[in-house]
Coordinates of C-alpha atoms in Angstrom, one line a residue:
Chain A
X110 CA -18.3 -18.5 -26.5
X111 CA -15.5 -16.3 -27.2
X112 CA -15.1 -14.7 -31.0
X113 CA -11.8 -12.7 -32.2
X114 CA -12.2 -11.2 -35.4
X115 CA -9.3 -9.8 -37.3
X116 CA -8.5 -8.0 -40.4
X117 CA -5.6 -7.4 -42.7
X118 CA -4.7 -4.1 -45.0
X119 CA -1.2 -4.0 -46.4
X120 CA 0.4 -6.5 -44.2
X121 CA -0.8 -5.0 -41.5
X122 CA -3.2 -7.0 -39.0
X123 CA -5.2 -5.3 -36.8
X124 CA -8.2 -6.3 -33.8
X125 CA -11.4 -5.4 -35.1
X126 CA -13.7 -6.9 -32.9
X127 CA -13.5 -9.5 -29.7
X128 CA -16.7 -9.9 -27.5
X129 CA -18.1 -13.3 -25.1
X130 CA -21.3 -14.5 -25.7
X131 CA -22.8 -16.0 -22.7
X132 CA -25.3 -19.3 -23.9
X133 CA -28.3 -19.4 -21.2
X134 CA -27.0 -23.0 -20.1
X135 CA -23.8 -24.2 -20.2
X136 CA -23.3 -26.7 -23.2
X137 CA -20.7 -29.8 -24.2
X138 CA -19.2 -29.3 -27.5
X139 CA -19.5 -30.5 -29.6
X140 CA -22.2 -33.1 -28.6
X141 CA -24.7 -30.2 -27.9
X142 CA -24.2 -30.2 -32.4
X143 CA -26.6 -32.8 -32.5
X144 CA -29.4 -31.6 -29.9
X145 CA -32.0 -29.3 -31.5
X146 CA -33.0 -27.3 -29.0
X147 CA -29.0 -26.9 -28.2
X148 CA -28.4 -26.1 -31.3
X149 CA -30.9 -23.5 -31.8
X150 CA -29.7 -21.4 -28.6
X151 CA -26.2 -21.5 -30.6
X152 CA -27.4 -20.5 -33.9
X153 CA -29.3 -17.6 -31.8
X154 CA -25.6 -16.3 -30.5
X155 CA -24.1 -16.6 -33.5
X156 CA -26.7 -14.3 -35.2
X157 CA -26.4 -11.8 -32.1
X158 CA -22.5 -12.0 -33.1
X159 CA -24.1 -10.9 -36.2
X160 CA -26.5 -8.9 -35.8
X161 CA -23.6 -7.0 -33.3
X162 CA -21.5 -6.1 -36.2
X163 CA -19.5 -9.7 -36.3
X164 CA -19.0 -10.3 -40.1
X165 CA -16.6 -12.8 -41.1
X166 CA -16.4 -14.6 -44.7
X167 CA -15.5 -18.1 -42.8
X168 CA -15.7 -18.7 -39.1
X169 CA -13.3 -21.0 -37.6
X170 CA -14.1 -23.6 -35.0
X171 CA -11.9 -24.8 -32.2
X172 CA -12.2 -28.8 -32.2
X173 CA -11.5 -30.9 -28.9
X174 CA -13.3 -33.2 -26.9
X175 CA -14.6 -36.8 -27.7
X176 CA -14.9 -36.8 -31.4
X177 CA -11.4 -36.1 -32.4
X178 CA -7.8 -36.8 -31.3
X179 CA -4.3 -36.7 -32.1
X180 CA -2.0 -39.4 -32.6
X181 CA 1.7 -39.7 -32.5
X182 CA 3.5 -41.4 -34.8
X183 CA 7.7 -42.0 -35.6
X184 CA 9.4 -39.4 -38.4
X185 CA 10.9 -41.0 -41.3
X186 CA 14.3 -38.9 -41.7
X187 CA 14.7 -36.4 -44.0
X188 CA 11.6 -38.0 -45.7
X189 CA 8.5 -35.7 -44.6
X190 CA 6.4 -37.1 -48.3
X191 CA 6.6 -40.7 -46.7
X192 CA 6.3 -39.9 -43.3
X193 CA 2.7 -38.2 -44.7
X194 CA 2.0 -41.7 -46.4
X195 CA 3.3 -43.7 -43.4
X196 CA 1.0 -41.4 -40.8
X197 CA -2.3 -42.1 -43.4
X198 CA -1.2 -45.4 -43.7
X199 CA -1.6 -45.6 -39.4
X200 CA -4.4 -44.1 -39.4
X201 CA -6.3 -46.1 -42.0
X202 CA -5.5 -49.3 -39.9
X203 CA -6.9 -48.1 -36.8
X204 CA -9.8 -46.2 -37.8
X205 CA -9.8 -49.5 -40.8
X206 CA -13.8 -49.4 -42.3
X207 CA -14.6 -46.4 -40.7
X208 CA -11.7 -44.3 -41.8
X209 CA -14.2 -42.3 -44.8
X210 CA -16.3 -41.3 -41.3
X211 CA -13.3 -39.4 -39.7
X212 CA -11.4 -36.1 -41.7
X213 CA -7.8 -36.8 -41.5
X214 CA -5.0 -34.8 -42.2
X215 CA -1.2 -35.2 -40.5
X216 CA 1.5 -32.9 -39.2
X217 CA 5.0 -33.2 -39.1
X218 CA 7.5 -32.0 -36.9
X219 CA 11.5 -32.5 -36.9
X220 CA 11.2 -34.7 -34.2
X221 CA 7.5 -36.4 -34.2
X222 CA 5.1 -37.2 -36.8
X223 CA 0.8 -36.8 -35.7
X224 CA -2.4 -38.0 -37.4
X225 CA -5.0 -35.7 -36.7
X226 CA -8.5 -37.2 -37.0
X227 CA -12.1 -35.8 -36.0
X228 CA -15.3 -37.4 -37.4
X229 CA -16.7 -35.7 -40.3
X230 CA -20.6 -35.9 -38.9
X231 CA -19.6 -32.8 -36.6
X232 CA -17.9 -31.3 -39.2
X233 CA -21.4 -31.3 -40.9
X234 CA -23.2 -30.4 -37.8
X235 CA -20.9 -27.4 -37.6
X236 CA -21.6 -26.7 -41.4
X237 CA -25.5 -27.2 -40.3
X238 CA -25.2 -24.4 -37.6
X239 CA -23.3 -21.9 -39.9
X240 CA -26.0 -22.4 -42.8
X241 CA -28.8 -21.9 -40.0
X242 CA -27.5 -18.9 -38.7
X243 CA -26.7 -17.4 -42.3
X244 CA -22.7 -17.8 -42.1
X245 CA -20.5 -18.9 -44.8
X246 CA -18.6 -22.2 -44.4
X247 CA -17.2 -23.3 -41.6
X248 CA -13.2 -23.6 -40.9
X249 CA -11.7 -25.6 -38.1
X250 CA -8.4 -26.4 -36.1
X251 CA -7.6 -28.3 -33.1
X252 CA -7.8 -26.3 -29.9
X253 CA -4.4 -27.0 -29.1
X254 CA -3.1 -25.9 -32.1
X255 CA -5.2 -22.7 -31.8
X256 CA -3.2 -22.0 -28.7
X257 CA 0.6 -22.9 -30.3
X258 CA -0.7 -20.6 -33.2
X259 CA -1.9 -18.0 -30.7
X260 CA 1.6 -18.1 -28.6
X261 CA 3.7 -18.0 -31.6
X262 CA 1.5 -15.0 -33.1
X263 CA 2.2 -13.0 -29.9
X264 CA 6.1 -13.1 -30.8
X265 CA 6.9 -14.4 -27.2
X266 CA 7.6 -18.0 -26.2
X267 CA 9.7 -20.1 -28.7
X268 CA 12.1 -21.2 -26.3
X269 CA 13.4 -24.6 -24.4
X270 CA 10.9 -26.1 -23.1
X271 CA 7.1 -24.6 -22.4
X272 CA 3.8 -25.7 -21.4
X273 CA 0.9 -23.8 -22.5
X274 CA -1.8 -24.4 -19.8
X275 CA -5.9 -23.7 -21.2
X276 CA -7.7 -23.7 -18.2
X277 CA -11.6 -23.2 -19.2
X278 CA -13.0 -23.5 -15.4
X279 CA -14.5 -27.2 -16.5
X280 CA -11.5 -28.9 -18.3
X281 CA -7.8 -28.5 -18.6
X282 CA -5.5 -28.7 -21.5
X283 CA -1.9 -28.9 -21.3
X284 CA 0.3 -28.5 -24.5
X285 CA 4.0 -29.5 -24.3
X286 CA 6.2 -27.1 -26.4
X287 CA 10.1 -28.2 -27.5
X288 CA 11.7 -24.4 -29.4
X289 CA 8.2 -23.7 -30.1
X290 CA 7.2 -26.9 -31.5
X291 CA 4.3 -28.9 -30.6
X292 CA 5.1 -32.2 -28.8
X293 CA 2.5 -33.7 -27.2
X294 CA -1.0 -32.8 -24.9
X295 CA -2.9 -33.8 -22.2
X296 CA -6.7 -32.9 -21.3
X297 CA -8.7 -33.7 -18.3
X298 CA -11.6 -32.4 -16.6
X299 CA -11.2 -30.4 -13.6
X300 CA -13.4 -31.7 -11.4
X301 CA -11.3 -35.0 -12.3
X302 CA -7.9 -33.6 -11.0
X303 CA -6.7 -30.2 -10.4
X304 CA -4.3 -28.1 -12.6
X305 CA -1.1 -29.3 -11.1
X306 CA -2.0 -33.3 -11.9
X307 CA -2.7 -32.6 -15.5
X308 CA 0.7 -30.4 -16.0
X309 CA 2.2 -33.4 -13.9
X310 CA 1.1 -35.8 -15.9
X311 CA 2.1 -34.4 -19.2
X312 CA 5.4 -33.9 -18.3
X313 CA 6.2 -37.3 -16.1
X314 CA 4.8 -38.4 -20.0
X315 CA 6.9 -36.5 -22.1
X316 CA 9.9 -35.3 -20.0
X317 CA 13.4 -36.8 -19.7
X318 CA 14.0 -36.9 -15.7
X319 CA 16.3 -34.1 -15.7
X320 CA 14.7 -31.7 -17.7
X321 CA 12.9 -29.0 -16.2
X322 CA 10.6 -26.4 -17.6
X323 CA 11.4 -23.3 -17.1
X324 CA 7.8 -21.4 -18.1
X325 CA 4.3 -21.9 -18.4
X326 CA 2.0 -20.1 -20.7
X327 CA -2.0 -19.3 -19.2
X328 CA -4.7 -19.4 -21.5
X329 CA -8.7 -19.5 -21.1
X330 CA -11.1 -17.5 -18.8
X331 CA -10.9 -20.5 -15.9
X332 CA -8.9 -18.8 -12.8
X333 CA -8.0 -21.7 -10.8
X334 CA -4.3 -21.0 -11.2
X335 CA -5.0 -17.3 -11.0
X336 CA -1.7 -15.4 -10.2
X337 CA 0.3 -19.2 -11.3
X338 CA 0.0 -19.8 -7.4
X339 CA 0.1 -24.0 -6.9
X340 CA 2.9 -25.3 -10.1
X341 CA 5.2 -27.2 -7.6
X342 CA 8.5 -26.9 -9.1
X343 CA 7.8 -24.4 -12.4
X344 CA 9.2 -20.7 -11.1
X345 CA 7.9 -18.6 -14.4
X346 CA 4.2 -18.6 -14.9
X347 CA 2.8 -16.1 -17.6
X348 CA -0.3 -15.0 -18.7
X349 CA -0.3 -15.1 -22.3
X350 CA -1.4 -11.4 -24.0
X351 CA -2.7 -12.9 -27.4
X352 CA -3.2 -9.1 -28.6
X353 CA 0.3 -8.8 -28.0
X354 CA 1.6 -7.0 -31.4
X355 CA -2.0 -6.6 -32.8
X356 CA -2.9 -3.2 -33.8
X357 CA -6.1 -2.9 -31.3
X358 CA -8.9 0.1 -32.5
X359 CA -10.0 2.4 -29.7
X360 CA -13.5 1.1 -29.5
X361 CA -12.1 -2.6 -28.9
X362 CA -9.2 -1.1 -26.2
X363 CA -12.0 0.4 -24.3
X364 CA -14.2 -2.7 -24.3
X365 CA -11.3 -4.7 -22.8
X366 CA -10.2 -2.5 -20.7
X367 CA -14.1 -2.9 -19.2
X368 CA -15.2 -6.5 -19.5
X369 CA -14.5 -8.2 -16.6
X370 CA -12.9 -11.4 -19.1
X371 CA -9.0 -11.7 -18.7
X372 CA -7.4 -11.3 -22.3
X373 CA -5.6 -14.7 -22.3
X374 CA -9.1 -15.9 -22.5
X375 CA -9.3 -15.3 -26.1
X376 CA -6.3 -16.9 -27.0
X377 CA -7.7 -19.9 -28.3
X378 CA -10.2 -17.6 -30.5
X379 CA -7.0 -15.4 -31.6
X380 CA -5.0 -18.5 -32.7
X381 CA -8.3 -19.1 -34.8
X382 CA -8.6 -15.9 -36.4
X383 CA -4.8 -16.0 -37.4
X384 CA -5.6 -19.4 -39.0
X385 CA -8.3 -17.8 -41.2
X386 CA -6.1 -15.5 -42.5
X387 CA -3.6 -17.3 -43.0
X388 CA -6.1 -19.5 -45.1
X389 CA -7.4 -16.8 -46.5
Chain B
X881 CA 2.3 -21.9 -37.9
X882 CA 0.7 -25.3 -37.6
X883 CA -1.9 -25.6 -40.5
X884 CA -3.8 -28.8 -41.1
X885 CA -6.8 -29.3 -43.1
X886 CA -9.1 -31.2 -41.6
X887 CA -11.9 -31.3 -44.3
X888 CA -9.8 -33.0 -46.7
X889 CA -11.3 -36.4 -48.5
X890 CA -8.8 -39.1 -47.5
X891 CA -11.5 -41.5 -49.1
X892 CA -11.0 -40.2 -52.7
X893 CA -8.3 -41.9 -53.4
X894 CA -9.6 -45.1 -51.9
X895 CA -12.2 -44.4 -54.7
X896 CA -9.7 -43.4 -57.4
X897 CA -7.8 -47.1 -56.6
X898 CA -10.6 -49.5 -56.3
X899 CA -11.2 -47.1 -59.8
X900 CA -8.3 -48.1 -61.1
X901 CA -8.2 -51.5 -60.2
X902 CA -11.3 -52.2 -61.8
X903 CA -10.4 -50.3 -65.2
X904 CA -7.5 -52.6 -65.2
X905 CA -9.2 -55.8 -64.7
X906 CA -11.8 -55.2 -67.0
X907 CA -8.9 -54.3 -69.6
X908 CA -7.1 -57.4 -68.9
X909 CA -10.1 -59.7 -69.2
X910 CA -10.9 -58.0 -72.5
X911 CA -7.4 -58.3 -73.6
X912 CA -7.7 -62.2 -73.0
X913 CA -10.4 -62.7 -74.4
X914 CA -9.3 -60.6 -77.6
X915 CA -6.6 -63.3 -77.8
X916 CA -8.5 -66.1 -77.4
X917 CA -10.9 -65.0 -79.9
X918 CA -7.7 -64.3 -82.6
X919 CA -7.4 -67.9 -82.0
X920 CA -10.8 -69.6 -81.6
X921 CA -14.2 -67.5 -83.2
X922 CA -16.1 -67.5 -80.2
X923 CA -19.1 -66.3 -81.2
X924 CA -19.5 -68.3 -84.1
X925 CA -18.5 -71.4 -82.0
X926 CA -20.9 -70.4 -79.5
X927 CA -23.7 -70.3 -82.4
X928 CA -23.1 -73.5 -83.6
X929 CA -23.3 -75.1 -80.0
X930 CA -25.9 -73.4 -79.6
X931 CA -27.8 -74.5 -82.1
X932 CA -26.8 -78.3 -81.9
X933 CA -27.5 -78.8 -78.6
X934 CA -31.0 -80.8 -78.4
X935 CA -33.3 -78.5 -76.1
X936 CA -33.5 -80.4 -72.5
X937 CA -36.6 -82.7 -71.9
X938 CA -39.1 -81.5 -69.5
X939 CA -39.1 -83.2 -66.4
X940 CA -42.0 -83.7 -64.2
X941 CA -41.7 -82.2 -60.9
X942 CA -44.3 -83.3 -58.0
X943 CA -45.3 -80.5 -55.7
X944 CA -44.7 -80.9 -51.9
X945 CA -47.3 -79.5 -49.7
X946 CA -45.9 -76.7 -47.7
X947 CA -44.9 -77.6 -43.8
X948 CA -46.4 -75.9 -41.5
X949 CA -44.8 -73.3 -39.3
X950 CA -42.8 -74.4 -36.5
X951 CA -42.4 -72.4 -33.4
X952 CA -38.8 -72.2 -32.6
X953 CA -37.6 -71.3 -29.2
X954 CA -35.8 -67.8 -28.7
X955 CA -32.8 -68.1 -28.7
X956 CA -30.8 -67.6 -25.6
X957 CA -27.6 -65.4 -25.9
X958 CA -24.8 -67.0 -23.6
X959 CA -23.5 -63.1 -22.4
X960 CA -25.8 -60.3 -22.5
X961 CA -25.2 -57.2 -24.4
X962 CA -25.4 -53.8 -22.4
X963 CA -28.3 -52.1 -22.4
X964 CA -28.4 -48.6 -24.5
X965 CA -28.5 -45.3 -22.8
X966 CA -31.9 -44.5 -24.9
X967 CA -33.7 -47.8 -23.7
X968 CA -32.8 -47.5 -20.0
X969 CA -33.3 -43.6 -20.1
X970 CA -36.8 -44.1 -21.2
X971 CA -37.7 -46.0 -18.0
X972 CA -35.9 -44.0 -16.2
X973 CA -37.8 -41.1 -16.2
X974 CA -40.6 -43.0 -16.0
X975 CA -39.4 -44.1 -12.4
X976 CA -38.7 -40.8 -11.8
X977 CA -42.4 -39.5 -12.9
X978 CA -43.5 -42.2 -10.3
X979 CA -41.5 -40.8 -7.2
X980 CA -44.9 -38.8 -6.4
X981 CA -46.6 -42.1 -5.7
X982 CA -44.0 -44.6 -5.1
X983 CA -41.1 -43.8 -2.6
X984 CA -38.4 -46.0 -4.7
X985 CA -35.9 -47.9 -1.8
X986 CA -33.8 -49.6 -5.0
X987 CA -33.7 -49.8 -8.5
X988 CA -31.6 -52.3 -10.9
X989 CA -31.5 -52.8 -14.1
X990 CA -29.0 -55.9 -15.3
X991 CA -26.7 -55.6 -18.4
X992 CA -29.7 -57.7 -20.4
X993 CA -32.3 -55.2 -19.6
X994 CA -34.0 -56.7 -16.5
X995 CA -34.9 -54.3 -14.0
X996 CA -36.3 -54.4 -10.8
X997 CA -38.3 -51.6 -8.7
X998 CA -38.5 -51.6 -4.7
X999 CA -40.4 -48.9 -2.8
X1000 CA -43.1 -48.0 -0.5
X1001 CA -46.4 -47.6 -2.2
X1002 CA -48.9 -44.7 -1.8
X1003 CA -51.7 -46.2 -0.4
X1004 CA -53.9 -44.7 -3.1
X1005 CA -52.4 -45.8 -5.7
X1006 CA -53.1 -48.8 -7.7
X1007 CA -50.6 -51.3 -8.7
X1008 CA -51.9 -51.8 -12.4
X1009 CA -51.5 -48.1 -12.7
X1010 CA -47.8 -48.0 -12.1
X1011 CA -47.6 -51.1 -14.4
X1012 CA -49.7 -49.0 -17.3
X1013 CA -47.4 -46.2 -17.0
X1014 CA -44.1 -48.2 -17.3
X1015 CA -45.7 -50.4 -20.2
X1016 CA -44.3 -48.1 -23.0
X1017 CA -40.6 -48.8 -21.9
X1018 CA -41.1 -52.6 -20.5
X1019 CA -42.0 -55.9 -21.0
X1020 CA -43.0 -59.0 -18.8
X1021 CA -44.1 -57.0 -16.2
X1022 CA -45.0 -58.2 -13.0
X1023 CA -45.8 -56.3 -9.8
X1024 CA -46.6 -57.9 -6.0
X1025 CA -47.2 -55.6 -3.6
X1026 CA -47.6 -56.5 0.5
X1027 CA -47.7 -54.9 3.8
X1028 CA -46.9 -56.0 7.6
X1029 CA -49.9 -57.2 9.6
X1030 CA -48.6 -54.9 12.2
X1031 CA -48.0 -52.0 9.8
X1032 CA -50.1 -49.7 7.4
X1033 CA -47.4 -49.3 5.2
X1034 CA -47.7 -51.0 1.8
X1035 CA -44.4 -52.3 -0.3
X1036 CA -44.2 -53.0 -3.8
X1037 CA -42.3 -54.3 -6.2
X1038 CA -42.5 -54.2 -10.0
X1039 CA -39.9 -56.2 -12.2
X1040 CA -40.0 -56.6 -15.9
X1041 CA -37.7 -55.6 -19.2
X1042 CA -36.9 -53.5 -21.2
X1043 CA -38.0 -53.2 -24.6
X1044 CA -35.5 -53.4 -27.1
X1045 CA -32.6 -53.3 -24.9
X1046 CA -29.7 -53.5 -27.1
X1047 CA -30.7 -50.6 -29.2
X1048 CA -28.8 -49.8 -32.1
X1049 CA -25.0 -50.7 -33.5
X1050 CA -22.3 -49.4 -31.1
X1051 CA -19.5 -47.8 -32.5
X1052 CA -16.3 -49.0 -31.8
X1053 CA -13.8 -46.1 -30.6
X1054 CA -10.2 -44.7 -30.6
X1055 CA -9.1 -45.6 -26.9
X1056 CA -8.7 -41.4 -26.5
X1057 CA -11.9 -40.9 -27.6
X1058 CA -13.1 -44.0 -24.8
X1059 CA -11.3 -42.1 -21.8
X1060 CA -12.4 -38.9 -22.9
X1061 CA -16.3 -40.2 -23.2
X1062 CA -16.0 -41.5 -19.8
X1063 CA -14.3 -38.1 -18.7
X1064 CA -17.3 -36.1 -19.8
X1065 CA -19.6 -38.7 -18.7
X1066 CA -18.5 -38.0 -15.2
X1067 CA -19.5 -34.3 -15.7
X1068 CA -22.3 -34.7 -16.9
X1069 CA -23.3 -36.9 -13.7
X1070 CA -22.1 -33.7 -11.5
X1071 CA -23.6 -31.4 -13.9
X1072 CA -26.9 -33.3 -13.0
X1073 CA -27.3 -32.7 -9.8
X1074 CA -25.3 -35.9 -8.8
X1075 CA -22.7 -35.6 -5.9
X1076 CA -19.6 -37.4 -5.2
X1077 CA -19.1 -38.7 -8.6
X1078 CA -16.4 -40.5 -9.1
X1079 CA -15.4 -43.5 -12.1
X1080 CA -13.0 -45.7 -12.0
X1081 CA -10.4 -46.3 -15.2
X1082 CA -11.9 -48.3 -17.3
X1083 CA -10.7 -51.9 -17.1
X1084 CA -10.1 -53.6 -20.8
X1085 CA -11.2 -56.8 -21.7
X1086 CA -10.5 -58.2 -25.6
X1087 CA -13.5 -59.7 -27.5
X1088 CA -13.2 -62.4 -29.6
X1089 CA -13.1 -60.3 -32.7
X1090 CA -9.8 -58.2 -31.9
X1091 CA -11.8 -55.3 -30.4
X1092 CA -11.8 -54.5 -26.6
X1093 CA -14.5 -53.4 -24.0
X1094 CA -13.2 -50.3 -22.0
X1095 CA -15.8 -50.3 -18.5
X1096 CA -15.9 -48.3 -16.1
X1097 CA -18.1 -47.8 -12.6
X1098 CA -19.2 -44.4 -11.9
X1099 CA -20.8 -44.4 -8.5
X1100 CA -22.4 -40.7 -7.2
X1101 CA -25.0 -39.9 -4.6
X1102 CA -28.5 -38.1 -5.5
X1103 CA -31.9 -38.4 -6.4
X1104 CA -33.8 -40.9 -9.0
X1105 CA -34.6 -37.9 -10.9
X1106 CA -31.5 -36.7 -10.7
X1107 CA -30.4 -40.2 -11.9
X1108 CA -33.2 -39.9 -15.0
X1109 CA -31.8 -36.9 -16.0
X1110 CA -28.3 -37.3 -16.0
X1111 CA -29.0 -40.5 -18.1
X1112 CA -31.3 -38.5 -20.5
X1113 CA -28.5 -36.0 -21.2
X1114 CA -26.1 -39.3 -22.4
X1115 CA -28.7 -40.1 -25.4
X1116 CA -26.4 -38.3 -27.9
X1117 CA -23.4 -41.3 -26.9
X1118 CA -25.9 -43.7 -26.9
X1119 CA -24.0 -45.1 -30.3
X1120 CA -20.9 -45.0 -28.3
X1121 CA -21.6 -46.0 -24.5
X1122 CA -23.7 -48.6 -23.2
X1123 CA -24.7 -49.3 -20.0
X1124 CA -23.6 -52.7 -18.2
X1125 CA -25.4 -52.4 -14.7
X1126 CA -27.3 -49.3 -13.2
X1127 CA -28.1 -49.8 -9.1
X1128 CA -29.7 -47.1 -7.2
X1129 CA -30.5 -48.4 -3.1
X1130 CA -31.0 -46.1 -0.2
X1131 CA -28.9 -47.4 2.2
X1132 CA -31.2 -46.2 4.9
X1133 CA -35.1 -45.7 4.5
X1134 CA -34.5 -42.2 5.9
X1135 CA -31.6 -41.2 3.6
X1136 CA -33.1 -38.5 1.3
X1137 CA -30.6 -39.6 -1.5
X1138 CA -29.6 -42.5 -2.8
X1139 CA -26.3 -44.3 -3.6
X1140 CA -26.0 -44.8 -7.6
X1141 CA -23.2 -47.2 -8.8
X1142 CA -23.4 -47.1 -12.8
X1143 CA -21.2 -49.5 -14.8
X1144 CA -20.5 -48.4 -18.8
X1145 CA -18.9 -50.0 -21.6
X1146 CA -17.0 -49.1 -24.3
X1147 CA -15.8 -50.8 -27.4
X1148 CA -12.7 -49.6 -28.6
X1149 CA -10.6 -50.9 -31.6
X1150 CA -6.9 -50.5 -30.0
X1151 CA -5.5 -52.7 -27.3
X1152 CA -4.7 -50.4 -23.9

């Protein structure tokens, strides 16, 4: 579990605390939410984030996995109210009864419209863990847009087009880029297919056939494309340095400086602290 | 920055329409009644017809003694259901807890929740124990047991079914959410001690009521308890996942692991 906390005075945003919090046995997200005995080895590390000095009015949540996705949809031109309406509209006929089960809320883009939908029991399993371990209420945000909010935070990126590659040693999550925009994804576990297929098949997806990509973005602890060796085709690999532009206190440098965990593994975490206070 | 808000109540303004829709039919009835009442008194008309009307005779009615209660035959379902993951898991790690006294050679259980255990028996054991311990999970049971004349070795075979083997509603799915299910399925066969797991893409077929079953075979290599416990950690999809076919067969009788083909269904609400 990796946890970014931020804080802002006078416009100015600064690092106040990052740490990992290693869980005795590796769990599935969310479906560990509704296993007790799961659930009470996370309440136990969020109150050792606590207990540690980690106090934030709302903590956010990265969603992903089997319990909510993303759908793409047509824009109506220069109409972004009724493309809103039109993108409800889609998702109340394929979610049809069960639609008051799922939290929906849509995102436009100038070139692609998206339903977002999770269902709201783990929304209330997540609201559940927070009460147990005496936080206040839960925010969330898509994983993927965690990392577009991370990469755009860091002031680099922004250009053509760009992948930004989440490789958390167990699953892989490719997010496709257009001038900074988000376009499209594609997630797979890795003992499914290797980094290289997933990229592959986001862009044979979403690429024209003579577009190219000139850079890929590396996010998440996992190291099987450590040093960007294997991308067949893709010359510009970088690691992304969420706390690029941050101010970062001493106490935190030093701690970075001496945990063994790469710093693009708290980019996911760093897009969800900048969501919080942008919320707040 | 990309900001959404999942949290949001889409369903109030379902509410707030099938409010207003109600407020307005309500106001139109009472509207047309209004009219009709400037026009005709109605509830002085009602009175009076009230009142005029001759109360109705009573009319004898003979009482019918009560049939008796016919057995009907159960009803046979033309295609079976898949069996839940919380039905089979329970018998699975039943099987598993008998491992110390049976030496299991193949296990099935069908998409209607019969199952059939072969192995080599412990020569101390007793049959009707093995049946007593899988009782809580199973029905029918039945177990034979037999050995060679030239041979001290005793086989077994217990077949039966298992209780309640639908289980509860299943949930129909997004098609993302169905690949991704499978997806995690997979590593949580891996992450159970289960090697060479591999699953197929799930092959659609439509229902009759616009929906469409999503299956896919996941066949891996390991242990029954291996096996039990992999299927024990799927109980939280058991809403979402069922299980159409589960075989587990040593190929050989030394082979210390066995050869697992498991097929699952989905039921998703969007064609492929």
């Amino acid at each position: 579990m990796y946890v970014v906390q931020l804080s802002r005075r006078e416009q100015r945003v600064s690092l106040t605390r990052c740490t990992v919090v290693r869980l005795e046995r590796a769990l599935t997200m969310p479906e560990s939410l509704a296993d007790d005995e799961a659930r009470i080895l996370l309440v136990e590390a969020l109150r050792v984030l606590h207990r540690g000095g980690i106090d934030v009015a709302r903590p956010y949540f990265a969603l992903s996995g089997t319990t909510c996705f993303i759908k793409r949809r047509f824009v109506l031109p220069q109409a972004d109210g009724a493309t809103r309406e039109h993108l409800l509209w889609e998702a109340g006929q394929l979610l049809g009864a069960d639609i008051d089960d799922y939290g929906v809320d849509t995102l436009v883009t100038a070139r692609h419209g998206f339903f977002i939908a999770v269902r709201r029991q783990i929304l209330d399993l997540y609201g559940v863990l927070c009460h147990q371990a005496g936080l206040g209420k839960p925010g969330f945000d898509m994983a993927s847009f965690a990392l577009c909010n991370a990469l755009e935070n860091s002031g680099t990126g922004g250009v053509g087009v760009e992948v930004v590659l989440q490789d958390d040693g167990y699953s892989g999550r490719a997010v496709l880029l257009r001038d900074g925009i988000y376009e499209g994804e594609h997630s797979w576990s890795l003992e499914e297919s290797g980094v290289t297929d997933g990229i592959a098949r986001l862009l044979r997806a979403e690429l024209d056939e003579n577009e190219a990509v000139p850079r890929v973005w590396l996010a998440g602890p996992g190291d099987t494309v450590n040093g960007g060796a294997g991308f067949d085709g893709i010359d510009h690999v970088v690691e992304i340095d969420p706390f690029a532009g941050l101010l970062v206190a001493d106490s935190v440098r030093r701690t970075l400086e001496t945990a063994r965990v790469p710093l693009r593994a708290y980019t996911v975490a760093l897009g969800l602290a900048v969501r919080g206070l942008a919320d707040a | 920055m990309i900001r959404i808000d999942l949290q949001r109540r889409v369903a109030r303004y379902r509410w707030l329409g099938i409010g207003l829709g109600l407020a307005l039919a309500f106001a139109a009835f009472a509207g047309a009644l209004y009219t009709l009442d400037r026009r005709v008194p109605l509830y002085s008309f009602w009175n009076r017809s009230s009142a005029a009307l001759p109360a109705p005779p009573a009319i004898p009615v003979a009482i019918e003694p009560t049939p008796a209660i016919v057995a009907v035959p159960p009803v046979t379902m033309a295609v079976d259901l898949p069996v839940s993951i919380q039905a089979a898991g329970g018998l699975l790690v039943l099987v598993a807890q008998m491992t110390k006294s049976v030496d299991v050679r193949a296990l099935t259980i069908e998409a209607n929740g019969v199952f059939v255990i072969d192995g080599q028996l412990d020569a101390a054991v007793e049959l009707i124990q093995l049946l007593e311990l899988l009782q809580p999970h199973a029905s029918q049971l039945r177990g034979t047991k037999w050995s060679a004349e030239d041979s001290d070795q005793v086989h077994g075979r217990i077949t039966g079914k298992l209780v309640s083997p639908a289980g509860g509603a299943q949930v129909a799915l997004v098609a993302t959410e169905a690949l991704q299910l499978f997806a995690v399925v997979a590593g949580q066969a891996a992450g159970n001690g289960l090697q060479s797991v591999v699953i197929t893409s799930p092959q659609s077929t439509a229902t009759s009521d616009g929906l469409y079953v999503y299956q896919a075979d996941l066949t891996a290599v390991g242990s029954v308890a291996a096996v039990a416990s992999f299927v024990q950690s799927l109980f939280v999809y058991d809403a979402r996942i069922r299980m159409g076919r589960l075989t587990v067969v040593r190929s050989k009788v030394a082979d210390p692991v066995s050869h697992i083909t498991l097929s699952l269904d989905a039921v998703v609400r969007e064609s492929p």
